[in-house]
Coordinates of C-alpha atoms in Angstrom, one line a residue:
M1 CA -34.3 -143.5 -33.4
V2 CA -33.1 -142.8 -29.9
V3 CA -34.9 -141.4 -26.8
Q4 CA -32.0 -140.7 -24.6
H5 CA -30.7 -137.7 -26.5
N6 CA -32.9 -135.3 -28.6
L7 CA -30.4 -133.8 -30.6
Q8 CA -32.7 -131.7 -32.6
A9 CA -34.1 -130.0 -29.4
M10 CA -30.6 -129.6 -28.0
N11 CA -29.6 -127.7 -31.3
A12 CA -32.8 -125.7 -31.4
N13 CA -32.3 -124.7 -27.6
R14 CA -28.5 -123.7 -28.2
M15 CA -29.5 -121.5 -31.1
L16 CA -32.4 -120.0 -29.2
G17 CA -30.2 -119.2 -26.3
V18 CA -27.7 -117.3 -28.7
T19 CA -30.6 -115.4 -30.1
Q20 CA -32.0 -114.5 -26.8
K21 CA -28.6 -113.2 -25.6
S22 CA -28.5 -111.0 -28.7
V23 CA -32.0 -109.8 -28.2
S24 CA -31.0 -108.9 -24.7
T25 CA -27.9 -107.1 -25.8
N26 CA -30.1 -105.3 -28.5
T27 CA -32.6 -104.2 -25.7
E28 CA -29.8 -103.0 -23.4
K29 CA -28.3 -100.8 -26.1
L30 CA -31.6 -99.5 -27.1
S31 CA -32.7 -98.6 -23.6
S32 CA -29.5 -97.0 -22.5
G33 CA -28.6 -95.4 -25.7
Y34 CA -25.0 -96.6 -25.3
R35 CA -23.2 -99.0 -27.6
I36 CA -20.7 -99.8 -24.9
N37 CA -22.2 -100.6 -21.6
R38 CA -19.5 -102.7 -20.2
A39 CA -15.9 -103.4 -21.0
A40 CA -16.9 -106.6 -22.8
D41 CA -18.9 -104.7 -25.4
D42 CA -15.7 -103.0 -26.7
A43 CA -12.6 -103.2 -24.6
A44 CA -10.5 -100.7 -26.7
G45 CA -13.4 -98.5 -27.4
L46 CA -14.3 -98.2 -23.6
A47 CA -10.7 -97.1 -22.9
I48 CA -10.7 -94.4 -25.5
S49 CA -14.1 -93.3 -24.6
E50 CA -13.2 -92.8 -21.0
K51 CA -10.1 -91.1 -21.8
M52 CA -12.2 -88.5 -23.9
R53 CA -14.7 -88.3 -20.9
K54 CA -11.8 -87.2 -18.7
Q55 CA -10.8 -84.4 -21.2
I56 CA -14.4 -83.2 -21.7
R57 CA -15.1 -82.8 -17.9
G58 CA -11.9 -81.2 -17.3
L59 CA -12.4 -78.8 -20.0
D60 CA -15.9 -78.1 -18.8
Q61 CA -14.4 -77.2 -15.3
A62 CA -11.6 -75.2 -17.0
S63 CA -14.3 -73.1 -18.8
S64 CA -16.0 -72.6 -15.3
N65 CA -12.5 -71.6 -13.9
A66 CA -12.2 -69.0 -16.8
E67 CA -15.7 -67.6 -16.0
D68 CA -14.8 -67.2 -12.3
G69 CA -11.5 -65.5 -13.5
I70 CA -13.6 -63.0 -15.5
S71 CA -15.9 -62.3 -12.6
C72 CA -12.9 -61.7 -10.3
V73 CA -11.2 -59.3 -12.6
Q74 CA -14.5 -57.5 -13.4
T75 CA -14.6 -56.8 -9.6
A76 CA -11.3 -55.3 -9.5
E77 CA -11.8 -53.4 -12.7
G78 CA -15.1 -51.9 -11.4
A79 CA -13.5 -50.7 -8.1
L80 CA -10.6 -49.2 -10.2
A81 CA -13.2 -47.3 -12.2
E82 CA -14.3 -45.6 -8.9
V83 CA -10.7 -45.0 -7.9
Q84 CA -10.1 -43.4 -11.3
D85 CA -13.2 -41.3 -10.9
M86 CA -11.9 -40.0 -7.5
L87 CA -8.4 -39.3 -9.1
Q88 CA -10.1 -37.1 -11.8
R89 CA -11.8 -35.3 -9.1
M90 CA -8.6 -34.6 -7.3
N91 CA -7.1 -33.5 -10.5
E92 CA -9.9 -30.8 -10.8
L93 CA -9.3 -29.9 -7.2
V94 CA -5.5 -29.3 -7.5
V95 CA -6.0 -27.3 -10.7
Q96 CA -8.3 -25.2 -8.9
A97 CA -6.0 -24.8 -6.0
A98 CA -3.1 -23.8 -8.4
N99 CA -5.1 -20.7 -9.3
G100 CA -3.7 -17.5 -8.0
T101 CA -7.2 -16.3 -7.1
N102 CA -7.3 -18.7 -4.1
S103 CA -6.4 -17.7 -0.7
T104 CA -4.5 -20.0 1.8
T105 CA -8.0 -20.6 3.5
D106 CA -9.4 -21.6 0.2
R107 CA -6.8 -24.2 -0.4
Q108 CA -7.3 -25.5 3.1
Y109 CA -11.0 -26.1 2.1
I110 CA -9.8 -27.9 -1.1
Q111 CA -7.4 -29.8 0.9
D112 CA -10.1 -31.1 3.2
E113 CA -11.8 -32.7 0.2
I114 CA -8.6 -34.2 -1.1
D115 CA -7.9 -35.7 2.4
Q116 CA -11.3 -37.3 2.2
L117 CA -10.8 -38.8 -1.3
I118 CA -7.3 -40.0 -0.5
S119 CA -8.9 -41.9 2.6
E120 CA -11.5 -43.3 0.3
V121 CA -8.8 -44.5 -2.1
D122 CA -7.3 -46.5 0.6
R123 CA -10.6 -47.8 1.9
V124 CA -11.5 -49.1 -1.5
A125 CA -8.1 -50.6 -1.9
E126 CA -8.5 -52.4 1.6
T127 CA -11.9 -53.5 1.3
T128 CA -12.5 -54.7 -2.4
K129 CA -12.4 -58.5 -2.4
F130 CA -13.7 -61.5 -4.5
N131 CA -14.2 -64.8 -2.6
E132 CA -12.2 -63.4 0.3
I133 CA -9.2 -62.5 -1.8
Y134 CA -8.5 -58.7 -1.4
L135 CA -7.7 -57.6 -4.9
L136 CA -6.4 -54.0 -4.7
E137 CA -4.3 -53.9 -1.6
G138 CA -1.5 -56.2 -3.2
D139 CA 0.2 -59.2 -1.7
K140 CA 0.8 -58.3 2.0
E141 CA 3.2 -61.2 2.3
G142 CA 5.6 -59.3 0.4
T143 CA 6.2 -55.5 0.9
V144 CA 8.6 -52.9 -0.5
T145 CA 9.5 -49.6 1.1
Y146 CA 7.9 -46.5 -0.5
E147 CA 9.6 -43.2 0.5
Y148 CA 8.8 -39.7 -0.3
T149 CA 10.0 -36.2 0.8
M150 CA 7.9 -35.3 3.8
N151 CA 8.4 -31.3 3.9
Y152 CA 10.9 -28.8 4.3
L153 CA 12.4 -29.0 7.8
T154 CA 12.5 -25.9 10.1
D155 CA 15.2 -23.5 10.8
D156 CA 15.9 -23.1 14.5
A157 CA 15.2 -25.4 17.4
L158 CA 12.7 -24.3 20.0
D159 CA 14.3 -23.8 23.5
S160 CA 13.2 -22.2 26.7
T161 CA 13.9 -18.7 25.3
N162 CA 10.9 -19.2 22.9
T163 CA 7.6 -17.8 24.0
S164 CA 4.0 -17.8 22.8
S165 CA 4.6 -14.5 21.0
V166 CA 7.2 -16.2 18.5
T167 CA 5.3 -16.4 15.0
N168 CA 6.3 -17.3 11.4
V169 CA 6.5 -14.9 8.6
E170 CA 2.7 -15.3 7.9
G171 CA 1.9 -14.1 11.5
N172 CA 0.8 -17.4 12.5
K173 CA 1.8 -19.6 15.5
V174 CA 5.2 -21.2 15.0
L175 CA 5.1 -24.7 13.6
V176 CA 6.6 -27.7 15.6
N177 CA 7.9 -30.8 14.0
Y178 CA 8.6 -33.9 15.8
N179 CA 12.1 -35.3 15.3
G180 CA 12.4 -38.2 17.9
T181 CA 13.4 -41.7 17.0
D182 CA 10.3 -43.5 18.2
N183 CA 6.7 -42.8 17.0
V184 CA 4.4 -40.8 19.1
Y185 CA 0.7 -41.9 19.2
F186 CA -1.8 -39.1 19.9
V187 CA -5.4 -40.3 20.9
N188 CA -8.5 -38.6 22.2
A189 CA -8.2 -38.2 26.0
A190 CA -11.8 -38.8 26.6
T191 CA -11.7 -42.4 25.4
V192 CA -8.5 -43.5 27.3
S193 CA -10.0 -44.2 30.7
S194 CA -13.1 -45.9 29.3
S195 CA -11.4 -48.0 26.7
N196 CA -10.6 -51.7 26.9
A197 CA -9.5 -54.5 24.6
S198 CA -13.0 -54.9 23.2
S199 CA -13.1 -51.2 22.0
P200 CA -9.7 -50.2 20.8
I201 CA -8.7 -46.6 20.6
S202 CA -8.1 -45.2 17.1
A203 CA -4.6 -43.5 17.1
D204 CA -2.7 -40.7 15.0
V205 CA 0.6 -42.0 14.4
V206 CA 3.2 -39.3 14.4
S207 CA 6.6 -40.3 12.9
K208 CA 9.9 -38.4 12.7
G209 CA 9.6 -35.1 10.7
S210 CA 5.7 -34.9 11.2
D211 CA 4.0 -31.6 12.2
V212 CA 2.5 -31.8 15.5
T213 CA 1.2 -28.2 15.8
K214 CA -2.4 -29.3 15.9
Y215 CA -1.9 -31.3 19.0
L216 CA -0.3 -28.4 21.0
E217 CA -2.3 -26.3 23.5
D218 CA -3.5 -23.1 21.8
G219 CA -1.5 -20.1 23.1
E220 CA 0.6 -22.1 25.4
V221 CA 3.8 -22.5 23.5
G222 CA 6.7 -21.0 25.7
E223 CA 4.5 -20.7 28.8
S224 CA 4.8 -24.2 30.3
S225 CA 7.9 -25.2 32.4
S226 CA 7.9 -28.7 31.0
C227 CA 9.2 -29.8 27.5
N228 CA 10.9 -26.4 27.0
G229 CA 7.6 -24.6 26.6
I230 CA 5.7 -27.1 24.5
K231 CA 2.5 -28.1 26.0
I232 CA 0.0 -30.8 24.7
N233 CA -3.6 -29.8 24.2
K234 CA -5.9 -31.4 26.8
T235 CA -7.9 -33.1 24.3
Y236 CA -5.1 -35.5 23.6
V237 CA -3.2 -38.1 25.5
A238 CA 0.3 -39.0 23.9
F239 CA 2.0 -42.2 24.1
K240 CA 5.5 -43.2 23.0
N241 CA 7.2 -46.6 22.2
T242 CA 8.8 -48.2 25.2
E243 CA 10.3 -51.5 26.4
V244 CA 8.1 -54.1 28.0
G245 CA 9.9 -53.7 31.2
E246 CA 10.2 -56.0 34.0
L247 CA 7.7 -58.7 34.1
K248 CA 7.3 -61.3 37.0
T249 CA 7.9 -65.1 36.5
D250 CA 6.6 -68.2 38.4
T251 CA 9.7 -69.2 40.4
T252 CA 8.7 -72.9 40.3
T253 CA 7.9 -73.2 36.5
G254 CA 9.7 -70.1 35.2
N255 CA 6.7 -69.1 33.3
L256 CA 5.7 -65.6 32.8
I257 CA 3.0 -64.4 35.1
S258 CA 1.3 -62.2 32.5
K259 CA -1.1 -60.2 34.6
A260 CA -0.6 -56.5 34.2
D261 CA 0.2 -54.9 37.5
Q262 CA -1.1 -51.6 36.2
D263 CA -3.0 -50.4 33.2
A264 CA -1.0 -51.0 30.0
Y265 CA -1.5 -49.7 26.5
I266 CA -0.5 -51.8 23.5
F267 CA -0.4 -50.4 19.9
D268 CA -1.7 -52.8 17.2
K269 CA 0.4 -52.1 14.1
T270 CA -2.0 -54.0 11.7
N271 CA -5.0 -52.0 12.7
K272 CA -3.3 -48.9 13.9
T273 CA -5.2 -48.8 17.2
I274 CA -4.4 -48.9 20.8
I275 CA -5.7 -51.5 23.1
R276 CA -5.9 -50.8 26.8
V277 CA -5.0 -53.9 29.1
K278 CA -6.4 -53.1 32.5
A279 CA -4.4 -53.9 35.7
G280 CA -4.9 -57.6 36.5
E281 CA -5.7 -58.5 32.9
D282 CA -3.7 -60.8 30.7
L283 CA -0.6 -59.6 28.7
A284 CA 0.3 -62.9 27.3
P285 CA -1.3 -62.4 23.8
Y286 CA 1.1 -59.6 23.1
I287 CA 4.4 -60.9 24.6
D288 CA 7.0 -63.4 23.6
K289 CA 9.9 -65.0 25.6
D290 CA 13.1 -65.3 23.5
T291 CA 15.9 -67.9 23.9
A292 CA 17.7 -65.8 26.4
G293 CA 14.8 -65.7 28.7
N294 CA 13.8 -62.0 28.0
Y295 CA 10.4 -60.9 27.2
T296 CA 9.8 -58.9 24.1
M297 CA 6.6 -57.6 22.3
K298 CA 5.3 -59.7 19.5
S299 CA 6.0 -58.3 16.0
G300 CA 2.5 -56.9 15.5
Y301 CA 2.6 -54.9 18.8
N302 CA 4.4 -52.0 20.5
M303 CA 4.2 -51.4 24.4
L304 CA 3.3 -47.8 24.9
G305 CA 3.9 -45.1 27.5
R306 CA 5.9 -46.7 30.1
V307 CA 8.4 -44.3 31.8
G308 CA 10.8 -44.2 34.7
G309 CA 9.5 -45.6 37.9
G310 CA 7.0 -47.9 36.0
T311 CA 4.3 -45.5 36.0
L312 CA 2.2 -45.3 32.8
A313 CA 2.2 -41.8 31.4
T314 CA -1.5 -41.1 30.6
N315 CA -1.1 -37.4 31.4
H316 CA -1.8 -34.5 29.1
G317 CA -1.3 -30.8 29.4
G318 CA 1.6 -29.1 31.3
D319 CA 3.3 -32.4 32.7
L320 CA 4.3 -34.4 29.6
T321 CA 7.2 -36.3 30.7
L322 CA 7.2 -38.9 28.0
L323 CA 8.3 -36.5 25.4
E324 CA 11.9 -35.1 25.4
D325 CA 12.9 -31.5 24.6
K326 CA 15.2 -32.7 21.8
D327 CA 12.1 -34.5 20.0
Y328 CA 10.9 -31.0 18.8
K329 CA 12.3 -28.7 16.3
G330 CA 10.4 -25.4 15.5
A331 CA 11.1 -22.3 13.3
V332 CA 10.4 -18.8 12.5
E333 CA 10.7 -19.4 8.9
T334 CA 11.4 -22.5 6.8
Y335 CA 14.1 -23.2 4.3
K336 CA 13.7 -22.7 0.7
L337 CA 15.3 -24.7 -2.1
Y338 CA 15.7 -23.8 -5.7
D339 CA 16.0 -25.7 -9.1
K340 CA 18.8 -25.1 -11.6
D341 CA 16.7 -22.4 -13.3
G342 CA 16.5 -20.4 -10.1
A343 CA 12.6 -21.4 -9.6
L344 CA 11.5 -22.2 -6.0
V345 CA 10.8 -26.1 -5.6
S346 CA 7.6 -26.8 -3.8
G347 CA 7.4 -29.5 -1.1
V348 CA 5.3 -31.7 -3.4
A349 CA 7.9 -31.5 -6.1
L350 CA 10.9 -32.6 -3.9
D351 CA 10.4 -36.1 -5.0
K352 CA 12.0 -35.6 -8.3
Y353 CA 15.3 -35.1 -6.7
F354 CA 15.3 -38.4 -4.8
N355 CA 15.3 -42.0 -5.7
E356 CA 12.9 -44.7 -4.6
N357 CA 15.4 -45.4 -1.6
G358 CA 15.2 -41.8 -0.4
E359 CA 18.7 -40.8 -1.6
Y360 CA 19.3 -37.5 -2.8
L361 CA 20.3 -37.2 -6.4
G362 CA 21.4 -33.6 -6.6
G363 CA 19.9 -30.6 -8.5
L364 CA 18.8 -28.6 -5.5
F365 CA 20.3 -25.0 -4.8
K366 CA 20.1 -23.0 -1.5
T367 CA 19.4 -19.8 -3.4
D368 CA 17.8 -18.6 -6.6
N369 CA 21.2 -17.7 -8.1
A370 CA 21.6 -21.6 -8.9
T371 CA 25.4 -21.4 -8.9
V372 CA 27.7 -24.3 -8.3
A373 CA 28.5 -22.8 -4.8
D374 CA 24.9 -22.7 -3.8
E375 CA 24.1 -26.4 -5.1
I376 CA 23.7 -29.1 -2.6
P377 CA 25.6 -32.0 -4.2
A378 CA 24.3 -35.4 -4.9
G379 CA 24.6 -37.9 -2.0
S380 CA 25.2 -35.0 0.4
T381 CA 24.0 -35.7 4.0
S382 CA 23.4 -32.0 4.6
I383 CA 20.2 -32.3 2.6
S384 CA 18.6 -33.6 5.8
A385 CA 18.8 -30.2 7.2
Y386 CA 16.2 -29.0 4.6
V387 CA 13.9 -31.9 4.2
S388 CA 12.6 -34.7 6.0
I389 CA 11.7 -38.3 4.5
N390 CA 8.7 -40.3 5.1
T391 CA 8.4 -44.0 4.7
E392 CA 5.4 -46.1 3.9
E393 CA 5.1 -49.8 3.3
V394 CA 3.5 -50.8 -0.1
S395 CA 2.5 -54.4 -0.7
E396 CA 3.9 -56.1 -3.7
A397 CA 1.5 -56.8 -6.8
L398 CA -1.0 -59.6 -6.3
S399 CA -0.7 -62.4 -8.7
F400 CA -3.2 -65.2 -9.1
T401 CA -3.1 -68.0 -11.6
L402 CA -6.2 -69.5 -13.3
H403 CA -6.1 -73.1 -14.6
V404 CA -7.9 -73.1 -18.0
G405 CA -7.1 -76.6 -19.3
A406 CA -7.8 -80.2 -18.6
D407 CA -4.2 -81.3 -18.2
S408 CA -1.4 -80.4 -16.0
E409 CA 0.8 -78.6 -18.5
R410 CA 1.9 -75.2 -17.2
T411 CA 0.7 -73.7 -20.6
N412 CA -2.8 -74.1 -19.2
K413 CA -2.3 -71.3 -16.7
I414 CA -3.2 -67.7 -17.1
T415 CA -1.8 -65.3 -14.6
A416 CA -3.5 -62.1 -13.5
T417 CA -1.5 -59.4 -11.8
I418 CA -2.9 -56.4 -9.9
E419 CA -0.5 -53.8 -8.3
S420 CA -1.3 -52.3 -5.0
M421 CA -3.8 -49.4 -5.6
S422 CA -3.5 -47.9 -2.1
A423 CA -2.6 -44.1 -1.8
A424 CA 0.7 -45.1 -1.1
G425 CA 0.9 -47.5 -4.0
L426 CA -0.5 -44.7 -6.3
G427 CA 2.0 -42.2 -5.1
I428 CA -0.7 -39.7 -3.7
S429 CA 0.1 -40.1 0.0
K430 CA 2.1 -36.8 0.3
L431 CA -0.9 -34.9 -0.8
R432 CA -2.4 -35.5 2.5
S433 CA -2.6 -32.5 4.9
T434 CA -0.8 -34.7 7.5
A435 CA 2.1 -34.9 5.1
V436 CA 3.0 -32.2 2.6
G437 CA -0.4 -31.3 1.2
I438 CA -1.3 -28.6 -1.3
V439 CA -1.6 -25.7 1.1
D440 CA 0.6 -22.8 0.6
K441 CA 0.7 -19.1 -0.2
T442 CA 1.8 -19.4 -3.8
G443 CA 0.0 -22.7 -5.1
D444 CA 3.2 -24.2 -6.1
N445 CA 2.4 -27.3 -4.1
A446 CA -1.0 -27.7 -6.0
T447 CA 0.5 -27.0 -9.4
D448 CA 3.2 -29.9 -8.8
A449 CA 0.5 -32.0 -7.5
I450 CA -1.1 -32.0 -10.9
D451 CA 1.8 -34.2 -12.1
I452 CA 1.5 -36.5 -9.1
I453 CA -2.1 -37.0 -9.7
A454 CA -1.7 -37.5 -13.4
A455 CA 1.0 -40.2 -12.8
A456 CA -1.6 -41.9 -10.5
I457 CA -4.4 -41.7 -13.1
Q458 CA -2.0 -43.3 -15.7
K459 CA -1.2 -46.1 -13.3
V460 CA -4.8 -46.8 -12.7
S461 CA -5.3 -46.7 -16.5
T462 CA -2.5 -49.1 -17.2
Q463 CA -3.8 -51.5 -14.6
R464 CA -7.5 -51.3 -15.9
S465 CA -5.9 -51.9 -19.3
A466 CA -4.0 -55.0 -18.2
I467 CA -7.2 -56.4 -16.4
G468 CA -9.2 -55.7 -19.6
A469 CA -6.7 -57.5 -21.7
V470 CA -6.9 -60.5 -19.2
Q471 CA -10.7 -60.4 -19.4
N472 CA -10.7 -60.5 -23.2
R473 CA -8.1 -63.3 -23.3
L474 CA -10.3 -65.4 -20.8
E475 CA -13.3 -64.9 -23.1
H476 CA -11.4 -66.3 -26.0
T477 CA -10.2 -69.1 -23.9
I478 CA -13.8 -69.9 -22.9
K479 CA -15.0 -70.1 -26.7
N480 CA -12.2 -72.2 -27.5
L481 CA -12.6 -74.5 -24.7
D482 CA -16.4 -74.8 -25.5
N483 CA -15.4 -75.7 -29.0
V484 CA -12.9 -78.3 -28.0
V485 CA -15.6 -79.8 -25.6
E486 CA -18.2 -79.9 -28.4
N487 CA -15.9 -81.7 -30.8
T488 CA -14.4 -84.2 -28.4
T489 CA -18.0 -85.1 -27.2
A490 CA -18.9 -85.7 -30.9
A491 CA -15.9 -88.0 -31.2
E492 CA -16.8 -89.7 -27.8
S493 CA -20.4 -90.1 -29.0
A494 CA -19.3 -92.1 -32.2
I495 CA -17.4 -94.5 -30.0
R496 CA -19.9 -94.9 -27.2
D497 CA -23.4 -94.2 -28.4
T498 CA -25.8 -96.5 -30.0
D499 CA -26.8 -96.1 -33.7
M500 CA -30.5 -96.4 -32.9
A501 CA -31.6 -97.2 -36.4
E502 CA -29.0 -99.9 -36.9
E503 CA -29.6 -101.5 -33.5
M504 CA -33.5 -101.5 -34.4
V505 CA -32.7 -103.5 -37.4
A506 CA -30.7 -106.1 -35.4
Y507 CA -33.4 -106.2 -32.8
S508 CA -36.2 -106.8 -35.1
N509 CA -34.0 -109.6 -36.8
N510 CA -32.9 -111.2 -33.6
N511 CA -36.6 -111.0 -32.4
V512 CA -37.9 -112.7 -35.3
L513 CA -35.1 -115.5 -34.9
Q514 CA -36.1 -115.7 -31.2
Q515 CA -39.6 -116.5 -32.2
A516 CA -38.6 -119.0 -34.8
G517 CA -36.3 -120.6 -32.4
Q518 CA -39.0 -121.0 -29.9
S519 CA -41.1 -122.6 -32.4
M520 CA -38.5 -124.9 -33.6
L521 CA -37.6 -125.9 -30.2
A522 CA -41.4 -126.9 -29.6
Q523 CA -41.4 -129.1 -32.8
A524 CA -38.1 -130.6 -31.8
N525 CA -39.4 -131.6 -28.3
Q526 CA -42.3 -133.4 -30.2
A527 CA -40.0 -135.4 -32.4
N528 CA -39.6 -138.3 -30.1
Q529 CA -43.4 -138.8 -29.9
G530 CA -43.1 -140.9 -33.0
I531 CA -41.3 -143.6 -31.2
L532 CA -44.7 -144.3 -29.3
S533 CA -46.2 -145.5 -32.4
L534 CA -43.8 -148.4 -32.7
L535 CA -45.0 -149.6 -29.3
Q536 CA -48.5 -150.1 -30.5

């Protein structure tokens, strides 16, 4: 018998420690619900489980991405539904206007509603957005040029021999078209003197070939000595593009002294408004200095109205010095053009004879005889004597990509594309009264406008169909993602989660062993007490 080493107690204590560790492990698994709480529990299982968790959480977010995508395309589709309703109303109006029982005045009433509807189509396209993404105006970082025939040009240029008694064949005042190189901007005269940069002036932008009759003084054509008898109505102020002119620099630094020495007017191309910069105010936000040291306007702005002598022309009425005689062209009667069957071609229908670049394709005749001698051949520049071309910029299609997978593969991308749904993008711009419009004596313009609106309705329908297809695809994607998440979660659970029944059995067994071990350790600790009897 020995007293220095109680091997029975040591053995009992060691086994009790093992049992207690097992009980602790059982308790941790039962309380957490996980079989693997640390890498030591199952190193390989932990690695597999974490990889599955990455996939599950990624797929959950992908499903959320797809839900956002559905919300986005539903927003666009809802707006397009309203656009289509407006186009359907426009179709009703042009069909009504095409009827021969309508007078020119009746068609003008119809034109007024069409103008409002076209403006609303543009407003919807410019304001419909989802999470600050404008959905219907296209991608403004890329634009394409949209061209359409503006109108028949007029016959004879106005000169100083014309008087206010000159009338067209309908007995109305002679029409005047602007044919200058630079745009002219007509604004309300009453707002000019009181305007400033904080309250920009809305402007009517008149380009080459546009009718400016409505801006002329009623009954004054031919009576004024300026501009060969063409006089601007006192209601308007007219501005024209000009150079920046001479600006002062600091002789020490060479920097621009950008204080306006007199009132300046800046045209904001983006917002189509005129900004007044008063004398003494800063011009620097609108001006750049090039490498040669010259001052130029920034790309988004035009300087307006500056004329010889450095005086800004804000005048209106008789002394209109910033518009030149050659900028106007008027007529007693307009030209007429005919198709191969001798039928008169309306201004609206002229587009059929030009490609998207404004190039004449042939097929128009000077008379209703439709003979070879009367045809204006394809590519002929003489067509410009009959028609004018208007140009608008249309944004390219907007594309956005939805990521609907947990991994980086490009196959996890779904792309939605929405074309520009502006009036220009839909091809209905020329139906405005400021372009060709539908107002004429015969109703031919309104008749041909039916096809233009039908094409616009078809384009909107095609776009809505494409959006609907994307939405349906996304809904299937979400169902598939949710299915994968469910099954992957089940697999991850089999690896990571505790089998509570099995673990309870192990816990009960280890708990009994723990109690037995404690009892045996107590007995072993008393074993050496027998040695004391030898000392008696």
